[in-house]
PDB file of C-alpha atoms in Angstrom:
ATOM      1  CA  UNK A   1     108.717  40.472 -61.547  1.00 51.00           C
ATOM      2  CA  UNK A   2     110.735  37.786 -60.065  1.00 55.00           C
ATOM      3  CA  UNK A   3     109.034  36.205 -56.412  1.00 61.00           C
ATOM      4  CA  UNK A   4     111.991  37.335 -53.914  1.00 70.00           C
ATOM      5  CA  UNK A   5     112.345  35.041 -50.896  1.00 75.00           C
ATOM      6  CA  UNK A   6     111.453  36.002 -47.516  1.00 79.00           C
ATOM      7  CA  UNK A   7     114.242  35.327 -44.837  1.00 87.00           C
ATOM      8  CA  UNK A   8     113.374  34.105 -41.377  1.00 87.00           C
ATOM      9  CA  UNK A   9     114.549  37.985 -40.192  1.00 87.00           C
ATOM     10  CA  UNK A  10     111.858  39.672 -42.429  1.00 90.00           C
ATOM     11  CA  UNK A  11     109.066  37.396 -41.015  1.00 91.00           C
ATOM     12  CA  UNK A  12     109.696  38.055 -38.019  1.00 91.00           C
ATOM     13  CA  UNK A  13     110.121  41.819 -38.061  1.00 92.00           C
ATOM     14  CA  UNK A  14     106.085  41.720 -39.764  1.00 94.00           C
ATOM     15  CA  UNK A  15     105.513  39.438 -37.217  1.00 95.00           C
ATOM     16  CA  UNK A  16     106.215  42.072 -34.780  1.00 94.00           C
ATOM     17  CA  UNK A  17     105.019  44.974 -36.853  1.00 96.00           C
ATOM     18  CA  UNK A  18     101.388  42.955 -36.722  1.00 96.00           C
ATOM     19  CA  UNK A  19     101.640  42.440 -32.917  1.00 96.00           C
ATOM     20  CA  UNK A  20     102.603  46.288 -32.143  1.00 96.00           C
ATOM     21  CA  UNK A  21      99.747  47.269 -34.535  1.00 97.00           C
ATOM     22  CA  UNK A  22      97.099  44.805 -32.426  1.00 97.00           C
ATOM     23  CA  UNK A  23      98.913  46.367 -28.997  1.00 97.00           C
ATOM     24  CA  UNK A  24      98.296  50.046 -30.268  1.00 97.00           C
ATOM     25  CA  UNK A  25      95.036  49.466 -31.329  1.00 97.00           C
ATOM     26  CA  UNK A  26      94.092  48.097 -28.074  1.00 97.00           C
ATOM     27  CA  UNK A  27      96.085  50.675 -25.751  1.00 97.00           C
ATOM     28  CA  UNK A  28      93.309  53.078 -27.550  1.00 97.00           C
ATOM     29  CA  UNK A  29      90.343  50.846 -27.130  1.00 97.00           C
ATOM     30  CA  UNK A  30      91.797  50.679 -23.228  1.00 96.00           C
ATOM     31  CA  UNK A  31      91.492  54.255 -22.814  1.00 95.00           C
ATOM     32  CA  UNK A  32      88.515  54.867 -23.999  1.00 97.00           C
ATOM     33  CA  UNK A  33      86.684  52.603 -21.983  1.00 97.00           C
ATOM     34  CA  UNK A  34      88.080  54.832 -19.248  1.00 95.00           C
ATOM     35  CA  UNK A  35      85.989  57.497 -21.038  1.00 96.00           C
ATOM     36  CA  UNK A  36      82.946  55.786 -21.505  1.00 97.00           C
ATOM     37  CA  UNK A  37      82.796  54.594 -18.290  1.00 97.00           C
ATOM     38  CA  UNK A  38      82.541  57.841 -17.329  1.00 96.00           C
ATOM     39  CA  UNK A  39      80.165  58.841 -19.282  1.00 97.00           C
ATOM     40  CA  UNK A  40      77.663  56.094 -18.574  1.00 97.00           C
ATOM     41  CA  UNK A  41      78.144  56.601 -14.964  1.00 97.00           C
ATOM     42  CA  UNK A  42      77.561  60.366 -15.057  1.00 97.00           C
ATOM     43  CA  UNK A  43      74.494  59.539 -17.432  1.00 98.00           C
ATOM     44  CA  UNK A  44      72.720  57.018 -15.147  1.00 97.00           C
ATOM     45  CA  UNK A  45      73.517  59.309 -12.036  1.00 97.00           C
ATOM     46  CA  UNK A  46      71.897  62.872 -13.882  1.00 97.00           C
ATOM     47  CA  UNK A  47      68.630  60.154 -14.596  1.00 97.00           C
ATOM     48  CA  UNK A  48      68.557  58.586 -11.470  1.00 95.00           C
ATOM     49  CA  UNK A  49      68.854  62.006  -9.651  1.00 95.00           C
ATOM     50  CA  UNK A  50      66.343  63.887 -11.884  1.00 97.00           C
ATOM     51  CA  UNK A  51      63.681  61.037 -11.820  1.00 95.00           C
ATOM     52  CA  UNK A  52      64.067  60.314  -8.039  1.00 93.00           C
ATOM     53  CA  UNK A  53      64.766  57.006  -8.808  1.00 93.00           C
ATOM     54  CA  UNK A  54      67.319  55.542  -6.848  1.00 92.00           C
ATOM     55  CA  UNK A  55      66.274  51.969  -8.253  1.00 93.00           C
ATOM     56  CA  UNK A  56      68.116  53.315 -12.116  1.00 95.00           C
ATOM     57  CA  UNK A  57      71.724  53.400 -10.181  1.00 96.00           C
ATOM     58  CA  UNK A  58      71.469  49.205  -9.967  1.00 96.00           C
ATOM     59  CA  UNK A  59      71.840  50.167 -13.554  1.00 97.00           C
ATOM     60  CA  UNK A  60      75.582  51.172 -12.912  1.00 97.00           C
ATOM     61  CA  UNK A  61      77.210  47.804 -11.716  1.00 98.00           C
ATOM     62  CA  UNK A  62      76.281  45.358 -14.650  1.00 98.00           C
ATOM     63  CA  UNK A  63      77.704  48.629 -16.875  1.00 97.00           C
ATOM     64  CA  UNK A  64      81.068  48.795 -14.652  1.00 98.00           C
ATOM     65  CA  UNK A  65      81.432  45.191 -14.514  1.00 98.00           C
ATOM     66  CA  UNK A  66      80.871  44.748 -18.581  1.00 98.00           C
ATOM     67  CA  UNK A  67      83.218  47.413 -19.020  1.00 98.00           C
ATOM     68  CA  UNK A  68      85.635  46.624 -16.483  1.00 98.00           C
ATOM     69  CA  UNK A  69      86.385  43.164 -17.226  1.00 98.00           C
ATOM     70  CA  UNK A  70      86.853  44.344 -21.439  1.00 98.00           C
ATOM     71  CA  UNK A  71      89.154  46.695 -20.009  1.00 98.00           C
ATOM     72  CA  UNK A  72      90.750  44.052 -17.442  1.00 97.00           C
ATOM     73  CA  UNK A  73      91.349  42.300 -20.112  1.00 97.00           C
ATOM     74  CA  UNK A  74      92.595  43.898 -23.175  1.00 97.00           C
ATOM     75  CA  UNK A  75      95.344  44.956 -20.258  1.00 96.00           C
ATOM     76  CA  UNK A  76      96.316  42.151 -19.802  1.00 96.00           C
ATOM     77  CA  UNK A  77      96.762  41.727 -23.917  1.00 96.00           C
ATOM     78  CA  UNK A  78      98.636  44.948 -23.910  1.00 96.00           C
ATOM     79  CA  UNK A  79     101.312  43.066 -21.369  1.00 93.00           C
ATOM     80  CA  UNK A  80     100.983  39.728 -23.070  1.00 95.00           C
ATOM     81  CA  UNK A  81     102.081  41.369 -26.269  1.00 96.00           C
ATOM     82  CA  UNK A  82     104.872  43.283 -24.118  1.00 93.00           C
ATOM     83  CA  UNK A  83     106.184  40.028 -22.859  1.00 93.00           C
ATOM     84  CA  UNK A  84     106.039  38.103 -26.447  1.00 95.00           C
ATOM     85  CA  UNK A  85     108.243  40.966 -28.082  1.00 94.00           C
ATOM     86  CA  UNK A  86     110.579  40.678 -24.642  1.00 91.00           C
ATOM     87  CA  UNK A  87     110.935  37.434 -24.038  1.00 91.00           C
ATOM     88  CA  UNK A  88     110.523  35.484 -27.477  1.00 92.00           C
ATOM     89  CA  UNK A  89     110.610  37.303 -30.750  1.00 92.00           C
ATOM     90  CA  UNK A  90     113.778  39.802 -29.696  1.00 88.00           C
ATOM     91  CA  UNK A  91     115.763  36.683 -28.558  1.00 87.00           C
ATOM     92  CA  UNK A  92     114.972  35.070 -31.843  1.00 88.00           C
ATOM     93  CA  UNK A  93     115.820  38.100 -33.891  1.00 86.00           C
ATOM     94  CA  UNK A  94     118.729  38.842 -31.963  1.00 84.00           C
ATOM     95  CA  UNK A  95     119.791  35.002 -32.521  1.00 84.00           C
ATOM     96  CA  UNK A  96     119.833  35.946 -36.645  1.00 83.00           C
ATOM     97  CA  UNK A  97     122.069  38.815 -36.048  1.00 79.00           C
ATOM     98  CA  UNK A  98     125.655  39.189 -36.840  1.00 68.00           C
ATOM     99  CA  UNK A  99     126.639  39.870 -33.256  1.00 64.00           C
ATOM    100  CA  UNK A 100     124.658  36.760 -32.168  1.00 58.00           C
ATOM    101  CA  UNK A 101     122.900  36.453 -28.654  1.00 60.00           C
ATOM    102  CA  UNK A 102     124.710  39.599 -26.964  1.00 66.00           C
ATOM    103  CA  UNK A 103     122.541  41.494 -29.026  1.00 68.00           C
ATOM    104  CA  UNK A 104     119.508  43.052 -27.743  1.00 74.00           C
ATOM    105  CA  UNK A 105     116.246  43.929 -29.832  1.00 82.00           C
ATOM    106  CA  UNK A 106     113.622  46.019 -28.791  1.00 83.00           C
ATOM    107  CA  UNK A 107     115.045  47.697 -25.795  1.00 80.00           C
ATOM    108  CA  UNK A 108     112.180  49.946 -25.602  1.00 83.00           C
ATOM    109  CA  UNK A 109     109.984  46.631 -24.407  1.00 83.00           C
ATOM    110  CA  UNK A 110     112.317  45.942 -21.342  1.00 79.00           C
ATOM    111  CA  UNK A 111     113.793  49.423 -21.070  1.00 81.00           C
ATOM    112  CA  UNK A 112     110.721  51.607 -19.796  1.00 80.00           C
ATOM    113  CA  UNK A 113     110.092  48.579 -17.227  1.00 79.00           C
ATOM    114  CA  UNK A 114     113.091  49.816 -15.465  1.00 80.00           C
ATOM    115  CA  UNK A 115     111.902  53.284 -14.712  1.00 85.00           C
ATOM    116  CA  UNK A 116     112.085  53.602 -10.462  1.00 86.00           C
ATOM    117  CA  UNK A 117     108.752  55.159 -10.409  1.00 90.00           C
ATOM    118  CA  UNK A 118     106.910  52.329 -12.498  1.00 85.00           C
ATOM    119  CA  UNK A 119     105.714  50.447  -9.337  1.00 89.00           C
ATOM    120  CA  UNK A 120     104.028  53.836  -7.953  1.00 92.00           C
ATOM    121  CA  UNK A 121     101.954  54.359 -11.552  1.00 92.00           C
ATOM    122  CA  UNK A 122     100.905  50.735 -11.261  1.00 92.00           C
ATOM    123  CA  UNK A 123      99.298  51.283  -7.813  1.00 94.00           C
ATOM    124  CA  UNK A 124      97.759  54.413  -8.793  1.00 96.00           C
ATOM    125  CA  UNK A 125      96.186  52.405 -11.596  1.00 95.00           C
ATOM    126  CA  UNK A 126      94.851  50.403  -9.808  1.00 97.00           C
ATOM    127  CA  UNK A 127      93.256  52.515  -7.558  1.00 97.00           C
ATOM    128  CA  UNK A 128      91.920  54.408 -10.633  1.00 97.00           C
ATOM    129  CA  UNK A 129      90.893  50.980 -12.080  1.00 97.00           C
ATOM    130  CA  UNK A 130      88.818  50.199  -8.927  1.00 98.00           C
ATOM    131  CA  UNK A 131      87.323  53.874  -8.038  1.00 97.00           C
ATOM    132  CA  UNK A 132      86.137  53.660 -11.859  1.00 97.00           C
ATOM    133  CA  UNK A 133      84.696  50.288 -12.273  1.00 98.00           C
ATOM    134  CA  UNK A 134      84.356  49.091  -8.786  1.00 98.00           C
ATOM    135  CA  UNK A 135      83.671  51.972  -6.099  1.00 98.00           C
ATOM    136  CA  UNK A 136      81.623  54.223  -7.797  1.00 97.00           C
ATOM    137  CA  UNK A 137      79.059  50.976  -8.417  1.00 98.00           C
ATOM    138  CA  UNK A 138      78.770  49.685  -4.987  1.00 98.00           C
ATOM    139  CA  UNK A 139      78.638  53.549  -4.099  1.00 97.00           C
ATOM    140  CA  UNK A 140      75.424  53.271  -6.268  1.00 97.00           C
ATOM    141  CA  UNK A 141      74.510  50.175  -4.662  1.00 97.00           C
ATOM    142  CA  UNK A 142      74.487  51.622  -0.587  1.00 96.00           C
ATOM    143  CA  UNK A 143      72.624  54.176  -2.380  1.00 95.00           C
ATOM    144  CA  UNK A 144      70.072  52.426  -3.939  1.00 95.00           C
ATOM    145  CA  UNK A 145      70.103  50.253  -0.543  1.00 94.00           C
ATOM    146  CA  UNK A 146      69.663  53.279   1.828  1.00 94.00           C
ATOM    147  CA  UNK A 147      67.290  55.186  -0.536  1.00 90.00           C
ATOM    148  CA  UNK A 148      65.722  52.655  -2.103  1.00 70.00           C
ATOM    149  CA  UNK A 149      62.017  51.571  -2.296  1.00 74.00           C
ATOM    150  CA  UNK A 150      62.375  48.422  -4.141  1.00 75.00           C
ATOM    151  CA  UNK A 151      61.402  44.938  -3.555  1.00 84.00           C
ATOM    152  CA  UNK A 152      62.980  41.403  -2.913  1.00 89.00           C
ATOM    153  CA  UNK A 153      63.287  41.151  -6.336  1.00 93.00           C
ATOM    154  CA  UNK A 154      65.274  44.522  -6.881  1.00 94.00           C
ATOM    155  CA  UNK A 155      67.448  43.777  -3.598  1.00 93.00           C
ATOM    156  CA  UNK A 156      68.067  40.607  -4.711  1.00 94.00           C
ATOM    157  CA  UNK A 157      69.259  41.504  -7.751  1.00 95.00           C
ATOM    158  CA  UNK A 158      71.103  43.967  -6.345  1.00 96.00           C
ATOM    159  CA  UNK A 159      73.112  42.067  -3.969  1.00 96.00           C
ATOM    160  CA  UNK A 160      73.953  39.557  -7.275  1.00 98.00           C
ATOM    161  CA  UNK A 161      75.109  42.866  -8.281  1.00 98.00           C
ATOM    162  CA  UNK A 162      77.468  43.684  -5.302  1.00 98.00           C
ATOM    163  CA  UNK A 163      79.306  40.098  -5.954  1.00 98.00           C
ATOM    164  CA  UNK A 164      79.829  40.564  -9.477  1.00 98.00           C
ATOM    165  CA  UNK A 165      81.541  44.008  -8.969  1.00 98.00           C
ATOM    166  CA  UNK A 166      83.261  42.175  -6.427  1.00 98.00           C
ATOM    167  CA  UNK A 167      84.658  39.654  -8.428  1.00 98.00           C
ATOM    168  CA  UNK A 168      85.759  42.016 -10.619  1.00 98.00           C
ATOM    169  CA  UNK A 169      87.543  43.993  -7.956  1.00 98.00           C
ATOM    170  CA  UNK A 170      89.360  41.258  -7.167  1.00 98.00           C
ATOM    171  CA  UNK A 171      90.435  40.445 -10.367  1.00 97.00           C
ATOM    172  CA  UNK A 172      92.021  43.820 -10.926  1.00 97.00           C
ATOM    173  CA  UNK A 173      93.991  43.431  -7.740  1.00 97.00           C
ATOM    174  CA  UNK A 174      94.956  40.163  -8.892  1.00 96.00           C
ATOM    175  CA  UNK A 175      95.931  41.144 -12.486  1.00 94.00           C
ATOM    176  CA  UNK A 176      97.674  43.744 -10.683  1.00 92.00           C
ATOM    177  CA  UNK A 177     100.116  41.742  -8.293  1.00 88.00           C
ATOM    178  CA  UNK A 178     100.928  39.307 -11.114  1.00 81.00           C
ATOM    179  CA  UNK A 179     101.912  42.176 -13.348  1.00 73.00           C
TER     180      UNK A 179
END
């Protein structure tokens, strides 16, 4: 079988096959950490509450962070991917074509950007982002703070706690603006 060449098109259409497959996968691995979050938090809660033990909630903020920021940040790899297909593989497919650089690829990647109600979802994102990763933690911290029985040690750690979640809250408002 004779070795066909590849053209500079055809490399870069697998080149943007391969990014839209590592985008999809991690749109799903996004999502579910939605899921799990939820889960974990419902967990820890139904064992805090049955044990009487408001010292298992500072359980919940290391969790929410960890998950958070893996969420935070295969976002952000979901947009970055957006943004390479946008802004420099289209223009370089597009610069192949017959019809030269009046040509647009992947209109999709630019199109559904445009939609008037875009900047609404965003915000409500984000306020889902926070309630699940940052409120319902420090919730479990002034819980564990007003209920709780345990010593420097625990408060201490606790209040590391409150910083880190936090920090992480601030990120997501961050990552939010600059998106």
């Amino acid at each position: 079988m004779p070795e066909q060449d590849l053209t500079v098109g055809q490399l870069l259409l697998a080149e943007y096959q391969s990014v839209k497959d590592e985008q999809k996968a991690r749109i799903g691995f996004r999502d579910n950490l939605l899921y799990v979050t939820l889960a974990v938090v419902a967990a820890v809660i139904a064992a805090a509450a049955q044990a009487k033990q408001p010292s298992m909630l500072l359980a919940l903020p290391p969790v929410c962070v960890v998950l958070g920021w893996t969420y935070l940040v295969n976002d952000e790899k979901i947009s970055a991917i957006g943004l390479y297909v946008r802004d420099g593989l289209g223009p370089r497919l597009a610069a192949l074509t017959a019809h030269g650089n009046g040509f647009t690829t992947f209109g999709w990647e630019a199109y559904h950007r445009s939609d008037t109600r875009r900047r609404s979802r965003k915000t409500i994102q984000t306020v889902i982002d926070l309630t699940a990763f940052c409120a319902v933690p420090l919730a479990a911290l002034v819980v564990f703070w007003v209920n709780g029985d345990g010593g420097g040690l625990m408060v201490t750690l606790s209040v590391v706690e409150a910083l880190a979640v936090t920090g992480l809250a601030s990120q997501i408002v961050w990552y939010a603006k600059a998106a």
